[in-house]
Coordinates of C-alpha atoms and ligand atoms in Angstrom, one line a residue:
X1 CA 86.5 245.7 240.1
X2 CA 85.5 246.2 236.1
X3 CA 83.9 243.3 234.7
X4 CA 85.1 242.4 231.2
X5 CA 82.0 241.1 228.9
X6 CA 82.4 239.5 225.4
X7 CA 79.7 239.5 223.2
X8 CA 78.8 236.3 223.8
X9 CA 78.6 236.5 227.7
X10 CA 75.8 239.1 227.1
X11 CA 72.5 237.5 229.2
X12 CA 71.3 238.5 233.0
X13 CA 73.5 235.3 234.7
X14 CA 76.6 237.5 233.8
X15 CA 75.3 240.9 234.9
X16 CA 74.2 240.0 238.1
X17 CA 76.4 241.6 241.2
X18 CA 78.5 243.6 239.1
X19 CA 78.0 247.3 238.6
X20 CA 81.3 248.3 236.4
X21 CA 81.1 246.3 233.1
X22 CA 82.9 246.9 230.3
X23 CA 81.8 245.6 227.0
X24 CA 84.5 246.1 223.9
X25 CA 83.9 246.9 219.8
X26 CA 87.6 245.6 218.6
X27 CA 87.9 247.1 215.0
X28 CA 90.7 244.4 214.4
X29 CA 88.8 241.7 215.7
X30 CA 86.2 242.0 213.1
X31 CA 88.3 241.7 210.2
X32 CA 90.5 239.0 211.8
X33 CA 89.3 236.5 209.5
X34 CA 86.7 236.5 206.7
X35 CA 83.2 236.2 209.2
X36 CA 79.6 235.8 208.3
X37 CA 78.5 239.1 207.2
X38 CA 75.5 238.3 209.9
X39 CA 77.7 237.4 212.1
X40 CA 79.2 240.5 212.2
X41 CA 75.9 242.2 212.5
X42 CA 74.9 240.0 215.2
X43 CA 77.5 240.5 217.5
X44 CA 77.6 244.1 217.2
X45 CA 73.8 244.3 217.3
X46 CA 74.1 242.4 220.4
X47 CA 76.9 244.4 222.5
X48 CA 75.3 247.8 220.9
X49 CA 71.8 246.7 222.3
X50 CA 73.0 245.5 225.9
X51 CA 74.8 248.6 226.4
X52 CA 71.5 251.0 225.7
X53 CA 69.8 248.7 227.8
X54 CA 71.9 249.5 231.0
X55 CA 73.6 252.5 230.5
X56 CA 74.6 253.5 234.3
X57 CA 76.6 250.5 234.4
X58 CA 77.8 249.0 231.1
X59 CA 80.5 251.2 229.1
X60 CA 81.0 250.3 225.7
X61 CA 84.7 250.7 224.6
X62 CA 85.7 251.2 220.6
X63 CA 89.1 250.6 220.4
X64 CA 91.2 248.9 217.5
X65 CA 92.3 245.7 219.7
X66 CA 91.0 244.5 222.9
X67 CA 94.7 244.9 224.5
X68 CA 94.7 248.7 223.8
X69 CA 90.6 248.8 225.5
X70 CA 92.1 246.5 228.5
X71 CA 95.1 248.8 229.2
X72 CA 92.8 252.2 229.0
X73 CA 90.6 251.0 231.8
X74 CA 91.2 252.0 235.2
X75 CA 92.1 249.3 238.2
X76 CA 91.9 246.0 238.4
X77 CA 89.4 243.4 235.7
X78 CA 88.0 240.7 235.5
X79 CA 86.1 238.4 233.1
X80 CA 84.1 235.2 233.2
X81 CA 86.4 232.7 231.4
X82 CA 85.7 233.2 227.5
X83 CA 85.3 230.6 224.3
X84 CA 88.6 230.4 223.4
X85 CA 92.0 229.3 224.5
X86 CA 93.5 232.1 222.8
X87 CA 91.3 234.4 224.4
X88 CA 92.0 233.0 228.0
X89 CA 95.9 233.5 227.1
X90 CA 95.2 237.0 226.1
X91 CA 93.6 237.6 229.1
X92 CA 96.2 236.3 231.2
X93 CA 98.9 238.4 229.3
X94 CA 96.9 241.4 230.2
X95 CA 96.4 240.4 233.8
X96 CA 92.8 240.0 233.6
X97 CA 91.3 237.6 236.4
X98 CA 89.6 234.9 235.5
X99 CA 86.4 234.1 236.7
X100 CA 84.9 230.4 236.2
X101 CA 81.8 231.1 234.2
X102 CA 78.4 230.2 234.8
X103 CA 77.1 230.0 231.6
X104 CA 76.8 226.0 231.6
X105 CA 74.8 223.9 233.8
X106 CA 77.7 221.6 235.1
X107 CA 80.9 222.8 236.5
X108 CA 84.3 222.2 234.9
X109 CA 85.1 220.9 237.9
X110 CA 82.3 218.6 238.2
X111 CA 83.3 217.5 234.1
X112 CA 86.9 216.6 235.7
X113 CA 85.8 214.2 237.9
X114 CA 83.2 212.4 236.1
X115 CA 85.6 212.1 232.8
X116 CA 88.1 210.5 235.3
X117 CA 90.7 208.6 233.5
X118 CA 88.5 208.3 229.9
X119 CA 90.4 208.3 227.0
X120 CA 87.1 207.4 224.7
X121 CA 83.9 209.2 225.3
X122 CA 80.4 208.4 224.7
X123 CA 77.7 211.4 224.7
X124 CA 74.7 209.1 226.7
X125 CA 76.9 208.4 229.4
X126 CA 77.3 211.9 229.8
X127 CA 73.8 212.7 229.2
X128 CA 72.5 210.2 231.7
X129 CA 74.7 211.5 234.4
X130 CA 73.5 215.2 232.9
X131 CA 69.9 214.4 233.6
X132 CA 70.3 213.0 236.8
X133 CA 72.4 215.5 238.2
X134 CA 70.3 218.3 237.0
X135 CA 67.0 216.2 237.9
X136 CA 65.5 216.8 234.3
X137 CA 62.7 214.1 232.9
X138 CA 63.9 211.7 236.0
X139 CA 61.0 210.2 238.3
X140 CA 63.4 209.4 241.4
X141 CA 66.8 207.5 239.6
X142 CA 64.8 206.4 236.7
X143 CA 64.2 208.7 233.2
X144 CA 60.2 209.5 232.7
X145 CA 58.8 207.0 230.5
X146 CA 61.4 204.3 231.2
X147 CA 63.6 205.1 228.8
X148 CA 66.7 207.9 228.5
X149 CA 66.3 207.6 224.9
X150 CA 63.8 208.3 221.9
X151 CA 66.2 208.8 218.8
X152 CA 64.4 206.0 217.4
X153 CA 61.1 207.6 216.7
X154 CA 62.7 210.6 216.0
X155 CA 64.8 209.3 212.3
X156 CA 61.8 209.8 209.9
X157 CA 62.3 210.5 206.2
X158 CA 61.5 213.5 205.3
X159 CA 57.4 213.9 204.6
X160 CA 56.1 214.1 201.1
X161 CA 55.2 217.8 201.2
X162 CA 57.4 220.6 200.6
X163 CA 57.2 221.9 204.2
X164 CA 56.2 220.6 207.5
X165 CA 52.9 221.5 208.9
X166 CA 54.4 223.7 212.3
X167 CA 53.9 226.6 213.0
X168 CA 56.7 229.2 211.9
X169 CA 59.4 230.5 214.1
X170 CA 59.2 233.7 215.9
X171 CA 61.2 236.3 214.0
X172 CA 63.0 239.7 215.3
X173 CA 62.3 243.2 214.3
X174 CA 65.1 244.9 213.6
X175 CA 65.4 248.6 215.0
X176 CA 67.3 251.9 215.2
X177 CA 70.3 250.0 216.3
X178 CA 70.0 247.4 213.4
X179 CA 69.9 249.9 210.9
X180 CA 73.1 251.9 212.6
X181 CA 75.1 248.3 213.0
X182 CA 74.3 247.8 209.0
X183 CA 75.2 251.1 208.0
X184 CA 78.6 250.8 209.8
X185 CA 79.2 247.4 208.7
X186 CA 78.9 248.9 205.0
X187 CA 81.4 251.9 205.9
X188 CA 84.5 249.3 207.1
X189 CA 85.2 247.2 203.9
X190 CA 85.4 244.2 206.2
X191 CA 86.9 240.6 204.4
X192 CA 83.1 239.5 205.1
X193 CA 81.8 236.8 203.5
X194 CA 77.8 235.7 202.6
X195 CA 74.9 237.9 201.8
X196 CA 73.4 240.8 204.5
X197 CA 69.7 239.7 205.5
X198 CA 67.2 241.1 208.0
X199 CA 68.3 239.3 211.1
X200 CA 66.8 236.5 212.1
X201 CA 67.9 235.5 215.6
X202 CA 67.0 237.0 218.8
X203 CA 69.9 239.4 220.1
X204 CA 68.5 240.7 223.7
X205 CA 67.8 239.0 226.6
X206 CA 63.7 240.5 225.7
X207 CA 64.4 239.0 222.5
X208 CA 65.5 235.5 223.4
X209 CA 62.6 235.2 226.1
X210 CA 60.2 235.6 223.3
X211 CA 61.6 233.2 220.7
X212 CA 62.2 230.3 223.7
X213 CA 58.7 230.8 225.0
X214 CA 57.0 230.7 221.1
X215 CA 59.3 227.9 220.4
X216 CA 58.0 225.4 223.5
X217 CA 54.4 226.4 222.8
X218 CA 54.1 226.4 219.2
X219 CA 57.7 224.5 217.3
X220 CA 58.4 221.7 220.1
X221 CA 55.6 219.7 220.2
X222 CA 56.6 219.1 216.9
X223 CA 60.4 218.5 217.2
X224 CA 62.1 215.5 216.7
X225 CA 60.4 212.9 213.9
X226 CA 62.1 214.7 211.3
X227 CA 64.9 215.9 213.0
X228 CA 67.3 214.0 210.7
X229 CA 65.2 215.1 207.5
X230 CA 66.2 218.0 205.1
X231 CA 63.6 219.9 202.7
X232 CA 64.7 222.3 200.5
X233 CA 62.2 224.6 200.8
X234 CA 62.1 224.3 204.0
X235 CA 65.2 225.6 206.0
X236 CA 64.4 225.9 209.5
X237 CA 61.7 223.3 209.6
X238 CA 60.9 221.6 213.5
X239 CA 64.5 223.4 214.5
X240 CA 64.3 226.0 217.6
X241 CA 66.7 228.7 216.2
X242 CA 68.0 229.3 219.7
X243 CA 71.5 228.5 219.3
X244 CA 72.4 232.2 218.9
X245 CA 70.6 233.3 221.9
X246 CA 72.0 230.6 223.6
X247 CA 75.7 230.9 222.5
X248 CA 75.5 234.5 223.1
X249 CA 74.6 233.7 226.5
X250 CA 71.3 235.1 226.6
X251 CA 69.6 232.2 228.0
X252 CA 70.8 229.8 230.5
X253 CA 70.8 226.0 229.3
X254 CA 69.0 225.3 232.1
X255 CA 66.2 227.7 231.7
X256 CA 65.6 226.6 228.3
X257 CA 66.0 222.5 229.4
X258 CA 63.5 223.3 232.4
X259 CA 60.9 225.2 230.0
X260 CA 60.9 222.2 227.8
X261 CA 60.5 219.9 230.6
X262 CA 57.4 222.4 231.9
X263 CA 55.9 221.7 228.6
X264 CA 55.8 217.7 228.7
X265 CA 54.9 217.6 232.6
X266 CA 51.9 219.9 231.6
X267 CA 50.6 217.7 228.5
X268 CA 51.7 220.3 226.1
X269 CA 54.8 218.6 224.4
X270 CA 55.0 214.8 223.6
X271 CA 57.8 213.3 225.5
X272 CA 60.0 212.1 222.4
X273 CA 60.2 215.2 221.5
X274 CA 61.5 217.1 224.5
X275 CA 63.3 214.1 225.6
X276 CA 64.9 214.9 221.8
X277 CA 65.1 218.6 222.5
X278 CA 67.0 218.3 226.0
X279 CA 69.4 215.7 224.4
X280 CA 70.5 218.1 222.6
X281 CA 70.8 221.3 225.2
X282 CA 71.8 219.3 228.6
X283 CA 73.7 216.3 226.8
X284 CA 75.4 217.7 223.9
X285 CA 76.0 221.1 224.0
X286 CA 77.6 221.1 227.1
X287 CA 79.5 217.9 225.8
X288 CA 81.4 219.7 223.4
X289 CA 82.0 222.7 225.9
X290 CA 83.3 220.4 228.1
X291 CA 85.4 218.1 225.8
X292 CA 86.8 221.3 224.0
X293 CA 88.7 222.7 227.6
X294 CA 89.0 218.7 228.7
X295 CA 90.6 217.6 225.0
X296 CA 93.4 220.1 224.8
X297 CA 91.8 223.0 222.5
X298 CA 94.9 223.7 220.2
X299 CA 96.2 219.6 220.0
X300 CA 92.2 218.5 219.4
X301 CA 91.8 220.8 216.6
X302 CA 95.1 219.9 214.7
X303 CA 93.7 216.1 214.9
X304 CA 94.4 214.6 211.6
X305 CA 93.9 210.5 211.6
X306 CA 93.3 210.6 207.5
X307 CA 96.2 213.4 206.8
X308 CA 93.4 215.2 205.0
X309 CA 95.1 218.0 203.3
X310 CA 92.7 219.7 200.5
X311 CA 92.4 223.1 200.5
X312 CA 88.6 224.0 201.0
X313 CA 87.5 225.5 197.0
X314 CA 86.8 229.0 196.6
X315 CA 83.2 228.4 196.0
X316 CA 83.0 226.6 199.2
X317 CA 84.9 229.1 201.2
X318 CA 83.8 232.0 199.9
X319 CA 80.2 230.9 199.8
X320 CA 79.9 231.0 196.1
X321 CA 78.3 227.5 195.5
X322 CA 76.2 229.2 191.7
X323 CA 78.2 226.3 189.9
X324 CA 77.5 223.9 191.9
X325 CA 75.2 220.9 190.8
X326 CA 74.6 218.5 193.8
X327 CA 71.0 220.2 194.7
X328 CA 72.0 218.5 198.1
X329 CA 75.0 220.5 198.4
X330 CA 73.9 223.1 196.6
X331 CA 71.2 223.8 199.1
X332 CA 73.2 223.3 202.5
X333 CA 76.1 226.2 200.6
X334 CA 73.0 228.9 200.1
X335 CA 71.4 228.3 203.4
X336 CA 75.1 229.6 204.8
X337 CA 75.5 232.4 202.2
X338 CA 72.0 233.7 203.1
X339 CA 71.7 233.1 206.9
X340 CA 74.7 231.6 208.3
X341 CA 73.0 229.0 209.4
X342 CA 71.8 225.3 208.0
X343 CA 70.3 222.8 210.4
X344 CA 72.2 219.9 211.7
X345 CA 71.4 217.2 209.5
X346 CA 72.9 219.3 206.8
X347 CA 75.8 220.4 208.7
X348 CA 77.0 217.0 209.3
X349 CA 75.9 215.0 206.7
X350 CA 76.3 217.1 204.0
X351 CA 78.7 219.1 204.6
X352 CA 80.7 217.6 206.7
X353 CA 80.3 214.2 204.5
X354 CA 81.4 216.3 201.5
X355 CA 84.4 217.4 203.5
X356 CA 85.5 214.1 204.7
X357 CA 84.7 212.7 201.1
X358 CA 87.4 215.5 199.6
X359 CA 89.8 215.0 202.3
X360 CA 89.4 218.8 203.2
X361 CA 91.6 219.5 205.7
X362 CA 89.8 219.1 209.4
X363 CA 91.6 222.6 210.9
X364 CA 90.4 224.6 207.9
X365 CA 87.5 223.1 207.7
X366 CA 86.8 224.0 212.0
X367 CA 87.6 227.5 211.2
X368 CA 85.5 228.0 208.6
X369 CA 82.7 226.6 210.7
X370 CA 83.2 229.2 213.2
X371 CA 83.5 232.2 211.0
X372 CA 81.1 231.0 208.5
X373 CA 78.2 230.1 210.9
X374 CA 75.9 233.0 212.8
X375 CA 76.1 230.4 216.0
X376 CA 79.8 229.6 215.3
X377 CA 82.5 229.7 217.9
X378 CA 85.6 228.4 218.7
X379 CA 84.8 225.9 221.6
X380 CA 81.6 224.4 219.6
X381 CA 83.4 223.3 216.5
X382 CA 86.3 221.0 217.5
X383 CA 84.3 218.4 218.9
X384 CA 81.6 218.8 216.0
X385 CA 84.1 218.9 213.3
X386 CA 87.2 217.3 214.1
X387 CA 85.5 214.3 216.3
X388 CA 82.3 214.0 215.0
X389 CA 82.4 214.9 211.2
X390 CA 85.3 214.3 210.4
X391 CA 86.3 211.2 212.7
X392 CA 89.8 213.1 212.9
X393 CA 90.7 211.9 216.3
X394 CA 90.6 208.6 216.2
X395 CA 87.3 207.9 217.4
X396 CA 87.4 209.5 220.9
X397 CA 84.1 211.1 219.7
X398 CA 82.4 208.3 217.4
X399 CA 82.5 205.1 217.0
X400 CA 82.6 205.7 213.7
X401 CA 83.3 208.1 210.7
X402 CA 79.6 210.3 209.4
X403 CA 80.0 209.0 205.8
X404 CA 77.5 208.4 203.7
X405 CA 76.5 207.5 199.8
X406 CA 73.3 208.9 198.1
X407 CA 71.5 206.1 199.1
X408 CA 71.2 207.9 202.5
X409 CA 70.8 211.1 201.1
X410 CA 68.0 210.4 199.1
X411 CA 66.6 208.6 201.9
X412 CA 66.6 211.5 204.4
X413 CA 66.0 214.6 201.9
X414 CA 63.7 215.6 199.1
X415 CA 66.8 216.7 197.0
X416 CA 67.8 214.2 194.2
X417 CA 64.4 213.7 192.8
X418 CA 65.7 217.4 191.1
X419 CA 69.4 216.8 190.9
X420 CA 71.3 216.4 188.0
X421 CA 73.7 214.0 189.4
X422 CA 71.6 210.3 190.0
X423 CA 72.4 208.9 193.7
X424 CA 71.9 205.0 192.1
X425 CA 75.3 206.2 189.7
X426 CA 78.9 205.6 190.5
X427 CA 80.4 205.8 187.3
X428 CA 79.4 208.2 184.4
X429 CA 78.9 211.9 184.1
X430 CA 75.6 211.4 186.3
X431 CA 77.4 209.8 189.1
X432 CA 76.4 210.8 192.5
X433 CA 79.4 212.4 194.2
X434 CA 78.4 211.5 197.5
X435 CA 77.8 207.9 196.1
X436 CA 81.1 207.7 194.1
X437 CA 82.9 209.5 196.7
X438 CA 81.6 207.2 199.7
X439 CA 83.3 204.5 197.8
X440 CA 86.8 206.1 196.5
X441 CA 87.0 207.7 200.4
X442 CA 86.4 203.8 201.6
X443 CA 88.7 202.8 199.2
X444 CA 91.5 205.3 200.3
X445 CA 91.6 204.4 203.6
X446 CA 90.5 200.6 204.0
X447 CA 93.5 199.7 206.0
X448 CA 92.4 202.6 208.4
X449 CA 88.8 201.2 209.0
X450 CA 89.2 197.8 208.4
X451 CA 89.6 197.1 211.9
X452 CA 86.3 198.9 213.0
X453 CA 83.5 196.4 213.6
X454 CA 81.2 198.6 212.7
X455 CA 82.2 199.4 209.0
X456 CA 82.9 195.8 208.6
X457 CA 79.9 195.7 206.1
X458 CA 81.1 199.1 204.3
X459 CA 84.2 197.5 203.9
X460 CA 83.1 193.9 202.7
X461 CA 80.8 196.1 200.0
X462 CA 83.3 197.7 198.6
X463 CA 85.8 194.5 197.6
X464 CA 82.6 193.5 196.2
X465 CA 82.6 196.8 193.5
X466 CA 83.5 195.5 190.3
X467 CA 84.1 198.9 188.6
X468 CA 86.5 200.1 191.4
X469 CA 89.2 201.2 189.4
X470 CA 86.6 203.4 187.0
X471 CA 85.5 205.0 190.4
X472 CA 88.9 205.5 192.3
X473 CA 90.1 207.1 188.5
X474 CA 86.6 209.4 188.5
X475 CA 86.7 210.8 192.0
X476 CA 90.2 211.5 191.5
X477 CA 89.8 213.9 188.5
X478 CA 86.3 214.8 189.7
X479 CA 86.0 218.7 188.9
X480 CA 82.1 219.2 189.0
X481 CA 80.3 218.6 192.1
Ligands
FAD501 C1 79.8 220.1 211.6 C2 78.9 220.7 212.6 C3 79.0 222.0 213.0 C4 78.2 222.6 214.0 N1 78.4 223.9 214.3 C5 77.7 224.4 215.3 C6 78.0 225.8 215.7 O1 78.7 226.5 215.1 N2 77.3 226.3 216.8 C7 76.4 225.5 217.5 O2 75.8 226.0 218.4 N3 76.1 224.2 217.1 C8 76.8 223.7 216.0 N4 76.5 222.4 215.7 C9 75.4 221.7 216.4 C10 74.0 221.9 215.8 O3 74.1 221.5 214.4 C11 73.5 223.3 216.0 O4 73.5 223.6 217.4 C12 72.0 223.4 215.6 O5 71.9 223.1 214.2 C13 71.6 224.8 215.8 O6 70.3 225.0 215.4 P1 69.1 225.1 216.4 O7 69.3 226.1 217.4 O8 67.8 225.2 215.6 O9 69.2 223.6 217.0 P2 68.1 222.6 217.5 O10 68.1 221.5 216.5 O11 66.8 223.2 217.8 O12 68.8 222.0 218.8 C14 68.6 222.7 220.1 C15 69.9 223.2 220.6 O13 70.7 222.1 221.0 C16 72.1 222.5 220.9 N5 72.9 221.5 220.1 C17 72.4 220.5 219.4 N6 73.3 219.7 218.9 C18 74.5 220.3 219.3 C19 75.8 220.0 219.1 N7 76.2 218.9 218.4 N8 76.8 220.8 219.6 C20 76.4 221.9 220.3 N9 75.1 222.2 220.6 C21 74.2 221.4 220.1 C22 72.2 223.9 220.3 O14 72.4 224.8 221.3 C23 70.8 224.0 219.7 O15 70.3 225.4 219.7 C24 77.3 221.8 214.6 C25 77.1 220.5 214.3 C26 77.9 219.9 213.3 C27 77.8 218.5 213.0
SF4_502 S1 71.9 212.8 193.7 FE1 73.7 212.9 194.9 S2 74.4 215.0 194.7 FE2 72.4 215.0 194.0 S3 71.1 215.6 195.7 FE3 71.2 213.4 195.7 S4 72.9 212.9 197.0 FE4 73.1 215.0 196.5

């Protein structure tokens, strides 16, 4: 039977046992929507690369949909089960077998049963059961150290330099099929958005090997105190960078959880920051995986507690932020234009704070996550975005909404010491629009939240504000961010 491979199924743990595999270039799929320029590159790079690299068995298809590739091949296919719901229905319409993937540590199956009857879900329970199911950091039932946790060491401000002191990331050379991938991206007038770099995340199984083994011996150690901390001039700082390889499917989770372990068992790595590291890998990536099949992937994403409605702005959307004057946001908008890609902290609590703030609408705002991001895809983002940034679901995710003022902004990044707005202003042309709009987004929806014990203290601030009115009339005309 031909194997069906997407480009982001592309690592050994698919290959294995199958000798016919079929990997597709859909001409319509890439100008679907308006993707990462990088993106683009990436995924192509990656398909072009794995098909060179086995060329007795893997057949690369160009075709203008994946429908018209499907129906050209001969006998019966399969394919592991992909990202997306839409791609599993267009699958099934083409009867394509689906094959439960292996690209996760735990099962869906194994998800089903320990969700049970949940309605709210809470990412440590998960994680604990994670770790002891995959025996990671456990001595017998207990976690190493005594503790499943270490987030509290790891919320430093940022330092008072203009980079940390690690050593830098490992980077790709691009080759012969780099420059060909470029050269045809320039030849399709795609509806691409950001700026064409050199690529800067490992693509091939060879690739991704190197950049997890450099990352555990040089970058880990160091992971975690600033984890929460943005520098300007610093945009990959402690980060590993392996969320392309990984989401591409070039490394296992597990491989990548069990090298980090490796490192703390042999003294190399202190243990907040792997524990930090495999938080993130075993508890929740495969969180949102999970949540985005067990959720309902088409009702989750059209969540919409705060009937947000804004249209995302051109310069956000197009990733044209020049006018913008909010160095914080500023920052987090060029990082995407020139790498598709911005670090956590910024992902959620700047951009996603700004979004929440502006009452951007949470299913525009998912999808331009996924196309806008070089490690974007569709089952990633609704639990990210809708739950976690944008508290669109009611809390299933969080306990609470991600929104902050400049008070927390200027806590946690090096930015408003050069910004022209002032994070201590509400009022005035200087006022902080994360500040002011912390307040008029409170004010908006007080009823909402009122109820939540934990933004009991938010709310008893704001019928404190004297110059409420001046702030609800500023943030509703506000123009310049
Ligand atoms: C609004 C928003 C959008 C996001 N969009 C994406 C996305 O498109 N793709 C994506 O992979 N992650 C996304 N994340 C999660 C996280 O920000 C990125 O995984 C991380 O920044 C990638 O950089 P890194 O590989 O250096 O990660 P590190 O900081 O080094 O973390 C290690 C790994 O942990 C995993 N991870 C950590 N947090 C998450 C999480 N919340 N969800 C899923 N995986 C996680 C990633 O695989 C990552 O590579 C998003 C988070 C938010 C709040
Ligand atoms: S002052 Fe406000 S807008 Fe400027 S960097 Fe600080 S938080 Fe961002």
């Amino acid at each position: 039977m031909t194997l069906l491979l997407f480009g982001d199924q592309l690592g050994p743990h698919f290959l294995t046992g199958h000798d016919e595999i079929v990997l597709v270039e859909s001409a319509a799929a890439l100008r679907r929507r308006p993707y990462h320029r990088q993106k683009l590159h990436l995924v192509l790079s990656g398909v072009r690369h794995l098909a060179a690299e086995f060329p007795d068995r893997v057949t690369l298809v160009r075709a203008n949909t994946y429908g018209e590739a499907i129906r050209g091949l001969k006998g019966p296919v399969s394919a592991y089960q992909p990202g997306s719901a839409a791609a599993v229905r267009m699958l099934g319409d083409l009867g394509v077998k689906i094959l439960p993937t292996n690209a996760f540590a735990l099962s869906r199956d194994e998800f089903t049963a320990w969700a049970g009857n949940r309605e709210k879900f809470l990412m440590e329970d998960f994680y604990h059961f994670q770790r002891a199911r995959f025996d990671v950091l456990m001595e017998g039932s207990d976690p190493v150290g005594g503790r499943w946790n270490f987030d509290a060491e790891n919320r430093e401000p940022p330092p008072k330099r203009a980079r940390l002191d690690v050593p830098a990331p490992w980077w790709p050379d691009e080759d012969d099929i780099d420059a060909e991938v470029r050269a045809d991206l320039d030849a399709m007038d795609l509806p691409a958005v950001g700026r064409d770099g050199p690529r800067r995340f490992a693509i091939t199984r060879a690739e991704a090997l190197r950049a997890l083994e450099v990352f555990v011996r040089d970058r880990l150690p160091h992971f975690g105190p600033h984890e929460d901390a943005v520098l300007t001039k610093d945009w990959t700082m402690a980060h590993s960078l392996l969320s392309v390889p990984l989401n591409h499917g070039l490394l296992h989770p597990l491989e990548v959880v069990y090298a980090a372990e490796d490192a703390y068992r042999g003294g190399a790595a202190p243990l907040r920051s792997v524990e930090g590291f495999v938080r993130q890998v075993l508890g929740w990536r495969e969180y949102v995986w999970q949540l985005y099949w067990h959720l309902g992937p088409e009702d989750y994403r059209h969540r919409n507690g705060f009937r947000a409605d804004a249209e995302l702005p051109r310069w956000w959307s197009e990733l044209k932020p020049g006018n913008v004057r909010a160095a914080c946001l500023r920052t987090a908008l060029e990082g995407v234009r020139d790498h598709g890609w911005v670090h956590h902290i910024q992902r959620l609590m700047v951009l996603g704070n700004h979004a929440l703030q502006r009452g951007y609408d949470p299913a525009a705002l998912n999808d331009w996550f996924v196309t806008s991001f070089v490690d974007g895809f569709p089952w990633v983002m609704p639990v990210n975005v809708i739950g976690m940034s944008q508290h669109a679901d009611g809390g299933v995710i969080a306990t609470k909404p991600y929104l902050s003022g400049g008070a927390y902004l200027n806590r946690m990044t090096d930015h408003c010491g050069s910004c022209w707005f002032d994070p201590k202003k509400r009022t005035g042309d200087r006022a902080c629009p994360f500040t002011a709009g912390y307040w008029a987004w409170l004010d908006r929806h007080e009823r909402q939240v009122s109820g939540n014990h934990r933004m009991v203290r938010a709310v008893q601030g704001l019928r404190r504000l004297a110059d409420l009115d001046q702030v609800r009339a500023q943030e509703k005309e506000r123009e310049i961010f």
